[in-house]
Short mmCIF file of C-alpha atoms in Angstrom, two decimals:
data_model
loop_
_atom_site.label_atom_id
_atom_site.label_comp_id
_atom_site.label_asym_id
_atom_site.label_seq_id
_atom_site.Cartn_x
_atom_site.Cartn_y
_atom_site.Cartn_z
CA MET A 1 150.32 111.32 43.43
CA ASN A 2 150.52 113.67 39.60
CA PRO A 3 149.25 117.09 41.02
CA GLU A 4 146.30 118.50 38.57
CA ILE A 5 147.02 121.01 36.22
CA ALA A 6 145.79 124.19 35.49
CA ILE A 7 146.74 125.72 32.80
CA LYS A 8 148.36 124.53 30.09
CA THR A 9 149.87 125.43 26.42
CA THR A 10 151.29 123.22 23.61
CA ASN A 11 152.72 124.63 20.74
CA LEU A 12 150.62 128.67 21.88
CA SER A 13 150.59 130.78 18.64
CA LYS A 14 150.07 134.51 18.29
CA GLU A 15 149.92 136.43 14.72
CA PHE A 16 149.47 140.07 14.37
CA ASP A 17 150.53 141.36 11.19
CA LYS A 18 152.97 138.68 9.83
CA LYS A 19 154.58 138.85 13.44
CA LEU A 20 154.66 136.12 16.10
CA ALA A 21 153.58 137.63 19.43
CA VAL A 22 152.96 134.66 20.79
CA ASN A 23 155.23 132.06 18.88
CA ASN A 24 154.79 128.11 20.02
CA LEU A 25 154.35 128.77 24.07
CA ASN A 26 154.52 125.63 26.58
CA ILE A 27 154.64 125.41 28.96
CA GLN A 28 152.28 124.42 32.77
CA ILE A 29 151.22 125.71 35.56
CA ASN A 30 149.85 123.39 38.38
CA LYS A 31 147.28 124.07 40.95
CA GLY A 32 148.17 125.62 43.88
CA GLU A 33 151.01 127.37 42.16
CA ILE A 34 152.72 131.03 41.44
CA PHE A 35 153.57 131.68 38.10
CA GLY A 36 156.41 134.70 37.25
CA PHE A 37 156.01 135.36 33.74
CA LEU A 38 158.48 137.33 33.24
CA GLY A 39 160.04 139.49 30.21
CA PRO A 40 160.19 143.06 28.17
CA ASN A 41 157.75 144.97 27.13
CA GLY A 42 156.46 143.85 24.40
CA SER A 43 157.77 140.43 24.57
CA GLY A 44 154.15 138.66 24.43
CA LYS A 45 153.29 138.71 28.36
CA SER A 46 149.77 141.06 27.76
CA THR A 47 149.08 138.83 24.58
CA THR A 48 149.15 135.65 26.63
CA ILE A 49 147.31 135.85 28.84
CA LYS A 50 144.62 137.63 26.40
CA LEU A 51 145.26 134.24 24.33
CA LEU A 52 144.88 132.04 27.95
CA CYS A 53 141.57 133.88 28.54
CA GLY A 54 139.90 133.24 25.48
CA LEU A 55 139.80 136.90 24.40
CA ILE A 56 141.35 136.55 21.28
CA ALA A 57 141.47 133.13 19.28
CA PRO A 58 145.42 131.94 18.74
CA SER A 59 147.09 131.61 15.09
CA ALA A 60 148.46 128.19 15.68
CA GLY A 61 148.25 126.06 19.05
CA ASN A 62 146.37 125.19 21.51
CA ALA A 63 145.98 125.90 26.10
CA THR A 64 143.43 124.68 28.44
CA VAL A 65 142.75 126.82 31.38
CA ARG A 66 141.41 124.44 34.05
CA GLY A 67 140.33 121.98 32.03
CA TYR A 68 138.64 123.73 29.13
CA SER A 69 139.67 124.65 26.08
CA ILE A 70 139.94 128.25 25.23
CA LEU A 71 139.29 127.46 21.07
CA THR A 72 135.86 126.35 22.08
CA GLU A 73 135.00 127.00 25.68
CA GLY A 74 136.14 130.84 26.32
CA GLU A 75 132.85 131.06 27.79
CA GLU A 76 133.51 128.45 30.74
CA ILE A 77 136.80 130.17 30.99
CA ARG A 78 135.84 133.64 31.20
CA ARG A 79 133.88 132.18 34.27
CA ASN A 80 135.97 129.75 36.15
CA ILE A 81 138.73 132.79 36.70
CA GLY A 82 140.10 136.02 38.17
CA TYR A 83 142.04 138.76 36.75
CA MET A 84 143.20 141.70 37.68
CA SER A 85 144.80 144.24 34.78
CA GLN A 86 148.32 146.21 35.22
CA ARG A 87 145.57 149.91 35.03
CA PHE A 88 143.36 150.72 37.01
CA SER A 89 140.01 149.64 36.24
CA LEU A 90 137.16 149.96 38.95
CA TYR A 91 134.53 152.68 39.37
CA ASP A 92 136.64 155.49 41.04
CA ASP A 93 132.89 156.97 42.48
CA LEU A 94 131.77 153.80 43.99
CA THR A 95 132.42 153.38 47.03
CA VAL A 96 134.76 149.89 48.27
CA LYS A 97 131.84 147.70 49.29
CA GLU A 98 129.83 149.11 45.93
CA ASN A 99 132.78 147.95 43.70
CA LEU A 100 131.98 144.69 45.16
CA ASN A 101 129.16 144.67 44.85
CA PHE A 102 128.69 145.08 41.26
CA TYR A 103 131.35 142.24 40.12
CA GLY A 104 129.63 140.07 42.53
CA GLU A 105 126.14 141.16 39.76
CA LEU A 106 128.29 140.99 37.31
CA TYR A 107 129.57 137.34 37.75
CA LYS A 108 126.12 136.78 38.08
CA VAL A 109 126.78 136.01 42.15
CA ASN A 110 123.58 135.51 44.06
CA LYS A 111 122.77 138.53 46.56
CA ILE A 112 122.84 136.18 49.59
CA GLU A 113 126.12 134.73 48.94
CA ARG A 114 127.29 138.25 47.75
CA GLU A 115 126.58 140.06 51.03
CA LYS A 116 129.04 137.27 52.75
CA ARG A 117 130.92 137.39 49.99
CA ILE A 118 131.78 140.98 49.81
CA LEU A 119 132.35 140.95 53.82
CA GLU A 120 134.75 137.19 53.85
CA LEU A 121 136.45 139.29 50.77
CA MET A 122 137.24 143.19 53.00
CA GLU A 123 138.16 141.16 55.75
CA LEU A 124 140.90 138.77 53.32
CA THR A 125 142.00 142.40 51.52
CA ASN A 126 142.29 144.08 54.50
CA ILE A 127 139.71 147.07 53.24
CA THR A 128 137.10 146.79 55.71
CA ASP A 129 137.35 149.69 57.31
CA GLU A 130 137.18 152.20 53.87
CA LYS A 131 134.12 150.21 52.53
CA ASP A 132 132.10 153.48 52.11
CA LYS A 133 134.95 155.68 51.09
CA GLN A 134 134.95 156.96 47.36
CA THR A 135 137.44 154.66 44.99
CA LYS A 136 139.07 157.72 44.10
CA LYS A 137 140.33 158.51 48.01
CA LEU A 138 141.57 155.34 48.54
CA SER A 139 145.94 155.29 48.79
CA GLY A 140 147.50 152.86 45.80
CA GLY A 141 147.70 150.08 48.09
CA PHE A 142 144.35 150.07 49.60
CA LYS A 143 143.60 150.15 45.80
CA GLN A 144 145.39 146.80 44.55
CA ARG A 145 143.62 145.65 46.78
CA LEU A 146 140.44 145.99 46.29
CA ALA A 147 140.81 145.69 42.65
CA PHE A 148 142.78 142.28 43.96
CA ALA A 149 139.07 141.47 45.78
CA CYS A 150 136.86 142.58 43.04
CA ALA A 151 139.10 139.53 41.19
CA LEU A 152 138.17 137.11 44.06
CA VAL A 153 134.63 137.60 44.50
CA HIS A 154 132.94 134.68 42.35
CA LYS A 155 135.70 132.27 43.74
CA PRO A 156 137.74 131.28 40.99
CA GLU A 157 140.35 128.38 40.82
CA ILE A 158 142.60 130.72 39.34
CA ILE A 159 143.61 134.39 39.08
CA PHE A 160 145.47 135.81 36.23
CA LEU A 161 146.87 139.11 37.76
CA ASP A 162 149.10 142.10 35.68
CA GLU A 163 151.54 143.20 37.30
CA PRO A 164 149.72 143.68 40.60
CA THR A 165 152.22 145.30 42.98
CA ALA A 166 153.58 147.97 40.44
CA GLY A 167 152.70 152.01 41.42
CA ILE A 168 152.41 150.72 45.06
CA ASP A 169 155.19 151.01 48.13
CA PRO A 170 157.47 148.43 49.35
CA VAL A 171 155.00 147.36 52.22
CA ALA A 172 152.17 147.30 50.18
CA ARG A 173 154.63 145.05 47.89
CA LYS A 174 154.58 143.03 51.06
CA GLU A 175 150.78 142.44 52.26
CA MET A 176 149.92 141.45 48.33
CA TRP A 177 152.37 138.44 49.00
CA ASP A 178 151.31 138.23 51.96
CA LEU A 179 147.84 137.01 50.39
CA PHE A 180 149.37 135.85 47.78
CA PHE A 181 151.02 132.93 49.38
CA LYS A 182 147.95 132.77 51.60
CA LEU A 183 145.56 131.91 48.92
CA THR A 184 147.77 129.52 47.37
CA LYS A 185 147.81 127.38 50.45
CA GLU A 186 143.94 127.29 49.72
CA GLY A 187 145.12 126.18 46.58
CA LEU A 188 144.53 129.49 44.82
CA THR A 189 146.54 129.25 41.40
CA LEU A 190 148.14 132.68 40.35
CA PHE A 191 149.51 133.57 36.81
CA ILE A 192 152.01 136.71 37.48
CA THR A 193 153.47 139.48 35.69
CA THR A 194 156.23 141.22 36.96
CA HIS A 195 159.27 143.12 36.55
CA TYR A 196 160.74 143.07 40.06
CA MET A 197 163.37 140.21 40.62
CA ASP A 198 162.25 139.60 44.39
CA GLU A 199 158.93 139.47 43.30
CA ALA A 200 159.67 137.01 40.76
CA GLU A 201 162.43 134.52 42.85
CA ARG A 202 158.94 134.71 45.06
CA CYS A 203 157.39 132.30 42.66
CA SER A 204 157.26 128.96 42.09
CA LYS A 205 157.51 128.66 38.81
CA LEU A 206 159.35 130.76 36.27
CA GLY A 207 158.81 131.54 32.55
CA TYR A 208 160.81 134.50 30.06
CA ILE A 209 159.44 136.14 26.89
CA PHE A 210 161.32 138.21 24.66
CA ASN A 211 160.09 138.76 21.60
CA GLY A 212 157.06 136.31 21.62
CA ARG A 213 159.98 133.30 22.51
CA LEU A 214 159.95 131.36 25.85
CA ILE A 215 163.73 131.08 26.61
CA ALA A 216 163.74 129.59 29.91
CA TYR A 217 161.14 128.21 32.25
CA GLY A 218 161.36 126.25 35.31
CA LEU A 219 161.15 126.26 38.86
CA THR A 220 162.50 129.04 40.45
CA SER A 221 164.56 127.11 42.53
CA GLU A 222 166.03 125.65 39.47
CA LEU A 223 167.06 128.77 37.60
CA ALA A 224 168.85 130.88 39.94
CA GLY A 225 169.56 131.24 43.70
CA SER A 226 168.91 134.42 44.20
CA THR A 227 167.28 137.66 43.08
CA LYS A 228 170.86 138.71 41.69
CA GLU A 229 171.28 135.66 40.10
CA LEU A 230 167.45 135.72 38.80
CA GLU A 231 168.40 139.27 37.19
CA ASP A 232 171.37 137.82 35.71
CA LEU A 233 170.44 135.35 33.69
CA PHE A 234 167.87 137.16 32.59
CA VAL A 235 170.33 140.13 31.32
CA GLN A 236 172.68 137.25 30.44
CA ILE A 237 169.63 135.06 27.99
CA THR A 238 168.17 138.74 27.07
CA ARG A 239 171.85 140.13 25.08
CA ARG A 240 172.48 136.20 23.95
CA GLN A 241 168.42 136.01 22.13
CA LYS A 242 169.48 140.09 20.58
CA ILE A 243 172.61 138.92 19.25
CA GLU A 244 171.69 135.88 18.09
#
């Protein structure tokens, strides 16, 4: 049985000021996978996410997200995905529950379904006890849980997570990853950027991008067998690319 394709890119490219930020990217991510997207700062990771979310147009190539083309169906894509940005982007003066309600309204989830969904998500992310607390008073770990809950409020099938565990403690990181695994078992697809090699090892598939070019790609188990091996692999690849 062929796997259902969640995201596929075909020679996807984006040029800024005559420099290719993304250069002929070809990847395929299947439903229920956790795809780890790695690379140094400025390598093209965030640009790739913007392309796949239909926020910017490619210079060449194409991609489909849940079957929708980024060239012509950006609005449909945005309705069917969730996005958690690298920088915390929720409203500090609103409570946990108010933030969830706001994002539910933004995604046009009807009131009855929204109230039910908010309760489900607070329980899922273990933030029910914080529901009436202003967001600015939350710890870093709880803020990330809330941001993830807001990305899930409209029941998307694909979530883009830009360094979702940056700046939080190891215990909070583990709890987030436990949640990721739980949701992918239910069919959710995750596209994650990270700088942590131990997190990369937990992904089912990896891509490593450098200067806009995908220079390593495949199942995590095929690329390397351990965190140390992954780190060594990417260091060697990066050094080789710099020499070339």
